[in-house]
mmCIF file of C-alpha atoms in Angstrom:
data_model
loop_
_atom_site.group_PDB
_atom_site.id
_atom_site.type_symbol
_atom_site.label_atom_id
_atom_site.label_comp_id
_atom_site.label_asym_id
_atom_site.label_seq_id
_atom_site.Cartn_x
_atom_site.Cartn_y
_atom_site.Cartn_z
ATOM 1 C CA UNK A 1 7.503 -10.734 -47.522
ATOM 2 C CA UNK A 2 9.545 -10.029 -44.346
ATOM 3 C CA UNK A 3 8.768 -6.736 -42.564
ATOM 4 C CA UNK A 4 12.084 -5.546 -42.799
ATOM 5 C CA UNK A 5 11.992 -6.215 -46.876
ATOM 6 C CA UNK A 6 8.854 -4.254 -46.586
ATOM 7 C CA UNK A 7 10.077 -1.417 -44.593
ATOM 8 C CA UNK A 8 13.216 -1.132 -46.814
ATOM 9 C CA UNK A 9 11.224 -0.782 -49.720
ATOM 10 C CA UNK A 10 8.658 1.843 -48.477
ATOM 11 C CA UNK A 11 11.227 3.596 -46.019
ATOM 12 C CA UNK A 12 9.794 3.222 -42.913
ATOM 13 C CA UNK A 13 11.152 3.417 -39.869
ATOM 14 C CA UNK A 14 13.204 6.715 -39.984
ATOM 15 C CA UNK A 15 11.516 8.172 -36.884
ATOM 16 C CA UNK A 16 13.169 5.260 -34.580
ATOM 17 C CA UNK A 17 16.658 4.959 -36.975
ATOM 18 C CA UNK A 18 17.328 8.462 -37.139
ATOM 19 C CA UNK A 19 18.257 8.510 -33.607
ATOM 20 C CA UNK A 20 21.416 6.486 -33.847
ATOM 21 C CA UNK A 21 23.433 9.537 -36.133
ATOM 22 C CA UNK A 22 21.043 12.422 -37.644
ATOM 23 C CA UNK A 23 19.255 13.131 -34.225
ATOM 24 C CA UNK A 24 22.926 13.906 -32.403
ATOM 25 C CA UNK A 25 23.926 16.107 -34.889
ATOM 26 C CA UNK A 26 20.971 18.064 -34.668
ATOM 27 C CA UNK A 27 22.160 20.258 -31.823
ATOM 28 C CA UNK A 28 25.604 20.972 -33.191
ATOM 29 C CA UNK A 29 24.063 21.922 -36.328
ATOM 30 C CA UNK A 30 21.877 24.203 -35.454
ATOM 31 C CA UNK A 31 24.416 25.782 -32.947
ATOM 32 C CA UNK A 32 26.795 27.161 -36.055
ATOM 33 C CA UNK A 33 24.252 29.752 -37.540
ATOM 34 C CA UNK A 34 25.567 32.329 -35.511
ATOM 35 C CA UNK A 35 21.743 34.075 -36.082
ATOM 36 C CA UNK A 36 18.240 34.510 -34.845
ATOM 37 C CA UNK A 37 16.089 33.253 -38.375
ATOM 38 C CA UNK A 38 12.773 34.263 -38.507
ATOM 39 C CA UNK A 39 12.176 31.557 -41.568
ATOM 40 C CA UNK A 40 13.762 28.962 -41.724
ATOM 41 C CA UNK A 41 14.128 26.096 -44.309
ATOM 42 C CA UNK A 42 15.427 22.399 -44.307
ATOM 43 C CA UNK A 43 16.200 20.520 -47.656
ATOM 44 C CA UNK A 44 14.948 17.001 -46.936
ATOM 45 C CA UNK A 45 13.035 17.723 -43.726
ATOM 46 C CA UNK A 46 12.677 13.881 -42.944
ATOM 47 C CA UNK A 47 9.932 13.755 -40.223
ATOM 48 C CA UNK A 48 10.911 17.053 -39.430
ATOM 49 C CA UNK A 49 12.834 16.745 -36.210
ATOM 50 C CA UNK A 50 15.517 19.544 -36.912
ATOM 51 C CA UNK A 51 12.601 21.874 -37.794
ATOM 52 C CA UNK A 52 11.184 20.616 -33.952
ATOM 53 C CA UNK A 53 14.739 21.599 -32.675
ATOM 54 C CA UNK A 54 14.703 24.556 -34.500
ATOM 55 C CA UNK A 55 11.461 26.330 -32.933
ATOM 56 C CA UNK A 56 12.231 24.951 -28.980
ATOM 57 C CA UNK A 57 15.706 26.622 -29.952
ATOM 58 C CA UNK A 58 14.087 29.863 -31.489
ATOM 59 C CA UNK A 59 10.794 30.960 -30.148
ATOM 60 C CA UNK A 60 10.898 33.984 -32.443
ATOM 61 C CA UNK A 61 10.559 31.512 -35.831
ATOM 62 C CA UNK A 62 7.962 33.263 -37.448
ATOM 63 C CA UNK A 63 8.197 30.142 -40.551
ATOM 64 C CA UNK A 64 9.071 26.669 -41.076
ATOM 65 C CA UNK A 65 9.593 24.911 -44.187
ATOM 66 C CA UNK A 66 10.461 21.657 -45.486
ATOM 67 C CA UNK A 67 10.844 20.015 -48.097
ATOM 68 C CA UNK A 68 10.793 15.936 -48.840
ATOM 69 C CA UNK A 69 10.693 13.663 -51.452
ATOM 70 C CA UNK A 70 9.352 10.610 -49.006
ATOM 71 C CA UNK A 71 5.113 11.424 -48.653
ATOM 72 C CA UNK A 72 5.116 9.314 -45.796
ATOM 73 C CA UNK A 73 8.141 11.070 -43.712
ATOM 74 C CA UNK A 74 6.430 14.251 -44.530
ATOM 75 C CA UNK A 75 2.848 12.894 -43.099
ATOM 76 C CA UNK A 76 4.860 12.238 -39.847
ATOM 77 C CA UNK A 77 6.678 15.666 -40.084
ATOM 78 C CA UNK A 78 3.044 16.987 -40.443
ATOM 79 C CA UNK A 79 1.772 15.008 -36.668
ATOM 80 C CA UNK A 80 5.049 15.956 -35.301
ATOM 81 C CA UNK A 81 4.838 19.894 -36.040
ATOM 82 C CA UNK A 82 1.311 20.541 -35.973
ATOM 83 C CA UNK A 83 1.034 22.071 -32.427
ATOM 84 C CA UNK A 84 4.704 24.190 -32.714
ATOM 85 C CA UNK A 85 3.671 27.972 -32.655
ATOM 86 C CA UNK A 86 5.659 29.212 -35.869
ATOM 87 C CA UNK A 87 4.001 28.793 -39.379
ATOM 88 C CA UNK A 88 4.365 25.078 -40.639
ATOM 89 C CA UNK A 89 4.898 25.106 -44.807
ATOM 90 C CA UNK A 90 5.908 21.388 -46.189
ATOM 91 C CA UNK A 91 5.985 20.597 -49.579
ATOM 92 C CA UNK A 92 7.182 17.121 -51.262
ATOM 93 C CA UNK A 93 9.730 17.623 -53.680
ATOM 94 C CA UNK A 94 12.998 16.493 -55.518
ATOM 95 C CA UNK A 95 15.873 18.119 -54.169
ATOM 96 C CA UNK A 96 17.386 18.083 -57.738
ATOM 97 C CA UNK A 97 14.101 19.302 -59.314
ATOM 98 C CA UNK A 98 12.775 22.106 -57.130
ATOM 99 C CA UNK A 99 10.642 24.938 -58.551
ATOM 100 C CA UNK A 100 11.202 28.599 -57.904
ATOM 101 C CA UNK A 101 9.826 29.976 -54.544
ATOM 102 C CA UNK A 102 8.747 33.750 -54.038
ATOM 103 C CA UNK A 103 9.876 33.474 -50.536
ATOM 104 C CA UNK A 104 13.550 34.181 -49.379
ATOM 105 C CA UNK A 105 14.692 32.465 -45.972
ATOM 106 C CA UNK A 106 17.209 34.202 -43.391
ATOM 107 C CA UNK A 107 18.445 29.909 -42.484
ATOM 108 C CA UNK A 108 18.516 27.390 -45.087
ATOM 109 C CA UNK A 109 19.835 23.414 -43.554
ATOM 110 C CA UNK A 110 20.440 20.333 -45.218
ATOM 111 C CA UNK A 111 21.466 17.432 -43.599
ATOM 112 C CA UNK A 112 22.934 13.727 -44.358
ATOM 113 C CA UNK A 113 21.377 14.299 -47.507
ATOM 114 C CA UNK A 114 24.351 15.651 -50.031
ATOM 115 C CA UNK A 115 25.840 12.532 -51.076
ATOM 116 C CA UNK A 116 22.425 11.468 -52.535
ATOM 117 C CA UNK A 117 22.732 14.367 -54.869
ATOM 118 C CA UNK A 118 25.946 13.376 -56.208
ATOM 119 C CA UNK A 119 27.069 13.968 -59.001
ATOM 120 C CA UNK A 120 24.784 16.580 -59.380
ATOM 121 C CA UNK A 121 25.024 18.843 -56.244
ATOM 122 C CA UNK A 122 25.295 22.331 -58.275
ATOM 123 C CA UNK A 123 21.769 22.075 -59.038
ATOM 124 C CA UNK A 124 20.727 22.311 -55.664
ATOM 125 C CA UNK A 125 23.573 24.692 -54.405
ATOM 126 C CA UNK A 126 22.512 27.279 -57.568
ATOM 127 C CA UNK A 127 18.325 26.617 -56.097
ATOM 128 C CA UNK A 128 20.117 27.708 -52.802
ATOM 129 C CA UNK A 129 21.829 30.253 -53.610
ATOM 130 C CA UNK A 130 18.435 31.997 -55.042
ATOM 131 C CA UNK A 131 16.516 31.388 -52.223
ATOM 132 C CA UNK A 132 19.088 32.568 -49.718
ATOM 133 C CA UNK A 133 17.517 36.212 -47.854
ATOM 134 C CA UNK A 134 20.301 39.080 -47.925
ATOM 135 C CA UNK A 135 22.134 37.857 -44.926
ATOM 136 C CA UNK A 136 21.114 34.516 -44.854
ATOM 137 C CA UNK A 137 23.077 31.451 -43.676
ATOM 138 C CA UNK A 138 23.211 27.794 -45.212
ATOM 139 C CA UNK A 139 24.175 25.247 -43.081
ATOM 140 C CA UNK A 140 24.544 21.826 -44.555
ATOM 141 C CA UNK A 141 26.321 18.424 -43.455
ATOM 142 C CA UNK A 142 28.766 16.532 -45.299
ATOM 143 C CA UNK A 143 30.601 12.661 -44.848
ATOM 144 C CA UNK A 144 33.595 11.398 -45.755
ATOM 145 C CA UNK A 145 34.259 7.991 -45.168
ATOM 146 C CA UNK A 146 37.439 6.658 -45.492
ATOM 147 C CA UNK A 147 37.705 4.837 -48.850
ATOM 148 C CA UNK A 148 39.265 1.688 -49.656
ATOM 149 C CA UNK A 149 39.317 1.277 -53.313
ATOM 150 C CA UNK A 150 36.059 3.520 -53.854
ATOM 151 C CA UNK A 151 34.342 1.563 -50.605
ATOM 152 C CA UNK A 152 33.592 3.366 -47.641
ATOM 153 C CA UNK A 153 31.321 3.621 -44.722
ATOM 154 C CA UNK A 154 28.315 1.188 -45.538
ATOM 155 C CA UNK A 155 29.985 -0.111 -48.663
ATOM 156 C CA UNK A 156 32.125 -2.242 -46.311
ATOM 157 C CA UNK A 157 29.515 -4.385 -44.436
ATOM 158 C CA UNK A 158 27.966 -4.677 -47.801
ATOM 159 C CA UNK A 159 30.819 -5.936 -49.035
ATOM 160 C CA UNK A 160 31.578 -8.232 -46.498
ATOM 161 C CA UNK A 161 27.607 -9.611 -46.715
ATOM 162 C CA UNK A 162 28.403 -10.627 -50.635
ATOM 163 C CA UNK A 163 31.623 -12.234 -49.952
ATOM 164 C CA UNK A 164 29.846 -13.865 -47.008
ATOM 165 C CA UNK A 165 26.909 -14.987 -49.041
ATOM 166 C CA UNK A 166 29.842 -16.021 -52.006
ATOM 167 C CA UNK A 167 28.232 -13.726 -54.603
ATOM 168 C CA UNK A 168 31.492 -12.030 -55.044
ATOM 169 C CA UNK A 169 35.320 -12.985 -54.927
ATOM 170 C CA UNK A 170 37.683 -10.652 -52.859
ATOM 171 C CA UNK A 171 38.645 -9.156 -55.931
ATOM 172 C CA UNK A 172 35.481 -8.754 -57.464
ATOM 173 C CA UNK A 173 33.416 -6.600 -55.054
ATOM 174 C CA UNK A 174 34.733 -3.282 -57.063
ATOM 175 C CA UNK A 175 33.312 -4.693 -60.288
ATOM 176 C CA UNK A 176 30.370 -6.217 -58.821
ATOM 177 C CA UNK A 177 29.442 -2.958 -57.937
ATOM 178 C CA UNK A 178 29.567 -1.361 -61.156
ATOM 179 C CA UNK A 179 27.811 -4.097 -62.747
ATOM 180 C CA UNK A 180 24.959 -3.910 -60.730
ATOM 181 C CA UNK A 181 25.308 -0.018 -61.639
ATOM 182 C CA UNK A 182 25.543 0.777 -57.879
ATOM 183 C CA UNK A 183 27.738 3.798 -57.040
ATOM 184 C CA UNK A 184 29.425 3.172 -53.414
ATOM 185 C CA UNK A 185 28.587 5.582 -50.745
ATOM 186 C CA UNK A 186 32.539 6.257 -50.767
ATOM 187 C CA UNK A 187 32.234 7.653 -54.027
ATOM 188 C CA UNK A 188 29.128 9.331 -53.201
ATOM 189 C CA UNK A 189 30.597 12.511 -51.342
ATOM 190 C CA UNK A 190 33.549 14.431 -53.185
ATOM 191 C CA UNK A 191 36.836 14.742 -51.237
ATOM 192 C CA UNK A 192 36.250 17.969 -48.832
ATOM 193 C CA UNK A 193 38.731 20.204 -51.225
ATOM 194 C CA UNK A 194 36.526 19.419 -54.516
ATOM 195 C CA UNK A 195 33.611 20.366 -52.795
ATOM 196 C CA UNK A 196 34.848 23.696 -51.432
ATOM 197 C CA UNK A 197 35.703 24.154 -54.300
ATOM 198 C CA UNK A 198 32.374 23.421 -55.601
ATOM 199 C CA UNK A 199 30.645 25.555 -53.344
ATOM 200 C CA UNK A 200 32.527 28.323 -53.642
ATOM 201 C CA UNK A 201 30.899 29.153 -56.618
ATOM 202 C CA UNK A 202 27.722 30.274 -55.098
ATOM 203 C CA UNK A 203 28.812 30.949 -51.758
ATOM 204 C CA UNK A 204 31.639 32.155 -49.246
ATOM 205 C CA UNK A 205 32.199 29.663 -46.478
ATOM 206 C CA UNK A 206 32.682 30.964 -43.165
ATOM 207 C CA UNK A 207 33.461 27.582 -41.135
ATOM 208 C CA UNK A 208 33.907 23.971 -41.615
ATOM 209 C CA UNK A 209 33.717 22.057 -38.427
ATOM 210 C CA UNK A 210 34.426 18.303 -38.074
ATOM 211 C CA UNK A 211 33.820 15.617 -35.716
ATOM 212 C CA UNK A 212 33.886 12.186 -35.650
ATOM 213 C CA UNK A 213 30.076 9.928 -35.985
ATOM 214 C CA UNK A 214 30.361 6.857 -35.041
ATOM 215 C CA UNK A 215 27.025 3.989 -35.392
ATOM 216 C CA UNK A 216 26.770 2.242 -32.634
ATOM 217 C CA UNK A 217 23.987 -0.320 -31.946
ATOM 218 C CA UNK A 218 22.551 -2.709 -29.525
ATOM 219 C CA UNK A 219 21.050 -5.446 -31.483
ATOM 220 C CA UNK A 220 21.488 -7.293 -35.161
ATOM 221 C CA UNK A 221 17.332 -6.396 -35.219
ATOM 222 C CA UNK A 222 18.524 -2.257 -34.662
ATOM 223 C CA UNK A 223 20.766 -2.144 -36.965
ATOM 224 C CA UNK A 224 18.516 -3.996 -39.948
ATOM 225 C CA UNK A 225 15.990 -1.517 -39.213
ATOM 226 C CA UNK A 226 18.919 1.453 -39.353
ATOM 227 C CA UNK A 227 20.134 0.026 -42.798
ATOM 228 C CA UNK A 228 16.371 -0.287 -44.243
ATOM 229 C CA UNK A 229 15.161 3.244 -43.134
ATOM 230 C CA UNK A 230 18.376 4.970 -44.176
ATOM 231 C CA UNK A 231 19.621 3.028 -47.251
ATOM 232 C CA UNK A 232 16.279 1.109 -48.536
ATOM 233 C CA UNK A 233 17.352 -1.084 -51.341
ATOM 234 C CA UNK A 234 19.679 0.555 -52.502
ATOM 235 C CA UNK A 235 22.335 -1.718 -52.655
ATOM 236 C CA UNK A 236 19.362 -4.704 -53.816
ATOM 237 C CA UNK A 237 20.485 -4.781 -56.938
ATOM 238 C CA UNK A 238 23.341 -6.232 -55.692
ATOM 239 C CA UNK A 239 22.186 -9.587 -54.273
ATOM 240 C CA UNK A 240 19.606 -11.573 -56.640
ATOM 241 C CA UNK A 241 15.801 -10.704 -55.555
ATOM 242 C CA UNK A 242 15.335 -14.525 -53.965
ATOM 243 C CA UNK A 243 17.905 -13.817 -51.594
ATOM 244 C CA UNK A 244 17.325 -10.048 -50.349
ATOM 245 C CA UNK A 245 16.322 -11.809 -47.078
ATOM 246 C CA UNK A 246 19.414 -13.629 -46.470
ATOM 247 C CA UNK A 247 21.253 -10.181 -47.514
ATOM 248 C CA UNK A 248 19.652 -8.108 -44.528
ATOM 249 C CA UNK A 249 20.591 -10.854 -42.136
ATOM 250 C CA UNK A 250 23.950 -10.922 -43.133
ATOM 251 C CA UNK A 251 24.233 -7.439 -42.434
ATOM 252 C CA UNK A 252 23.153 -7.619 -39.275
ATOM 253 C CA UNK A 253 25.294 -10.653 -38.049
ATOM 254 C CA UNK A 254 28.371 -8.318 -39.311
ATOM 255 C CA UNK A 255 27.234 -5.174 -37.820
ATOM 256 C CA UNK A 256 27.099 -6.830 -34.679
ATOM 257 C CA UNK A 257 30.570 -8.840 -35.105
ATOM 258 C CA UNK A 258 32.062 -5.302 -36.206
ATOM 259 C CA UNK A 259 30.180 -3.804 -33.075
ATOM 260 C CA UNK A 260 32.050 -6.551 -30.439
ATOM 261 C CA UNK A 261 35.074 -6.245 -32.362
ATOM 262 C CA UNK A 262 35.919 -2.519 -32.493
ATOM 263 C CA UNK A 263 32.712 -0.774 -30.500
ATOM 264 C CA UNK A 264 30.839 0.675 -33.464
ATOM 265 C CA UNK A 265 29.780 -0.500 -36.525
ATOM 266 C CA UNK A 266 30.870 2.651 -38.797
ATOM 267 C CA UNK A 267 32.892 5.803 -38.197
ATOM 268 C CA UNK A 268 32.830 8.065 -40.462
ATOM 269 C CA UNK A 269 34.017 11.953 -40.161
ATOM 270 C CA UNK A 270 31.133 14.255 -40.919
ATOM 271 C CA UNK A 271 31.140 17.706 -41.248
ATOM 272 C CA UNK A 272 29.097 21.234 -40.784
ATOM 273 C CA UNK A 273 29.797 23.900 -43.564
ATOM 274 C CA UNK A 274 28.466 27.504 -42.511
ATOM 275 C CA UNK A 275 28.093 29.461 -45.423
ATOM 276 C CA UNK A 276 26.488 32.465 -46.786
ATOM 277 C CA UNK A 277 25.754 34.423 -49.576
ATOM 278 C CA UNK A 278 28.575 35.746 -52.252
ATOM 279 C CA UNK A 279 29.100 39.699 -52.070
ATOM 280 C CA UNK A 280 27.803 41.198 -55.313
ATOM 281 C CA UNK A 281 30.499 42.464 -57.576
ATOM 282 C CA UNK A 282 30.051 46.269 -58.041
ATOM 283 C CA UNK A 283 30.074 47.948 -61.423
ATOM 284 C CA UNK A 284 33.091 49.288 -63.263
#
């Protein structure tokens, strides 16, 4: 078994991919809450860089939480946080299955993790909403890549690596896809109007700010590593088991063709939504 097969299955290598998109939205993030949180919580911590971010940007974090469903991001999290002054609370958990906490939190982040909630995003938005303190502040990150018939952002080099590899004719991919019961990451994240909608709700939103995040990388070997860390085998079922190898090295020979050709590999808008909690209705 290849090393990258290996770290695609297990997830490995988030602390080294992370820094091509999550790590440079970290800043901006965390620069929209507007407060000073004393506890602070991030939905799918990762290995816990924004909660590093978080206490060199506020000394006065009394707590920080996260919570991940990967054991071994959180056991980095854990090496990476241990000598921060603030309280350190991490917990493994599923994001659509979390229990009830006693505590309340003044700054609750998620990011690039919504679309893998889809379609069921309400669950964690209503867990939210409960845990929220009285003038509390979620922050969370959304993408919208631009989709051509329901394939977007990754979908595309994916695409391209199964026409490559002649698993699929050009007017196949679509159904390939749902064959292989494999929902595109362009379908993954609603259009931005659906999910205001959607989290309106729960919650008023305050801002929505958008910039462009584009994956740029230096080698075919950086961005296997990016796709294995961030998308795992996910799209596996795609591409018959003998040939996962060939798969990954396809993608990498068109990331770095797409990379020459056009100076990134993806670009897909992503944006911050500042929210907080709904005003209680009073009485009649």
């Amino acid at each position: 078994m290849s090393t990258i097969i290996e770290q695609a299955r297990t997830l490995a290598g988030y602390e080294t991919s992370s820094q091509l998109l999550q790590l440079r939205d970290q800043d901006w993030v965390l620069g929209r809450a507007q407060i000073q949180p004393r506890r602070l919580l991030d939905l799918g911590c990762g290995i816990g860089s924004l909660l590093q971010g978080a206490v060199e940007r506020w000394p006065s974090l009394e707590q920080v939480w996260g919570i991940e469903r990967s054991q071994l991001r959180l056991d980095l999290a854990r090496e990476q946080l241990r000598h921060v002054p603030a309280e350190v609370v991490l917990q493994q958990g599923d994001l659509l299955d979390l229990p009830a906490l006693e505590q309340r939190f003044d700054l609750i982040s998620m990011t690039a993790v919504l679309h893998w909630l889809y379609p069921h995003e309400d669950r964690l938005f209503q867990w939210v909403a409960r845990h929220l303190g009285e003038q509390g502040v979620f922050l969370f990150t959304s993408h919208h890549p631009v989709s051509q018939q329901g394939l977007g952002g990754e979908d595309e080099l994916v695409a391209e690596a199964l026409l490559a590899m002649k698993l699929v004719t050009p007017g196949h991919v679509q159904a390939h896809f749902a064959e292989a019961a494999v929902l595109p990451m362009g379908m993954r994240t609603r259009p931005r109007v659906a999910l205001e909608a959607l989290v309106q709700r729960h919650f008023q939103v305050r801002s929505i700010a958008s910039r462009s995040a584009a994956l740029r990388i230096h080698s075919i070997e950086e961005y296997q590593r990016f796709h294995a860390a961030t998308f795992g085998t996910y799209f596996s079922p795609l591409v018959p088991p003998e040939r996962i190898e060939e798969f990954f090295a396809r993608l990498g020979a068109i990331a770095e063709q797409r990379m020459a050709r056009q100076g990134h590999v993806t670009d897909i808008p992503v944006s911050v939504w500042r929210c907080v909690r709904r005003a209680e209705k009073s009485g009649a």
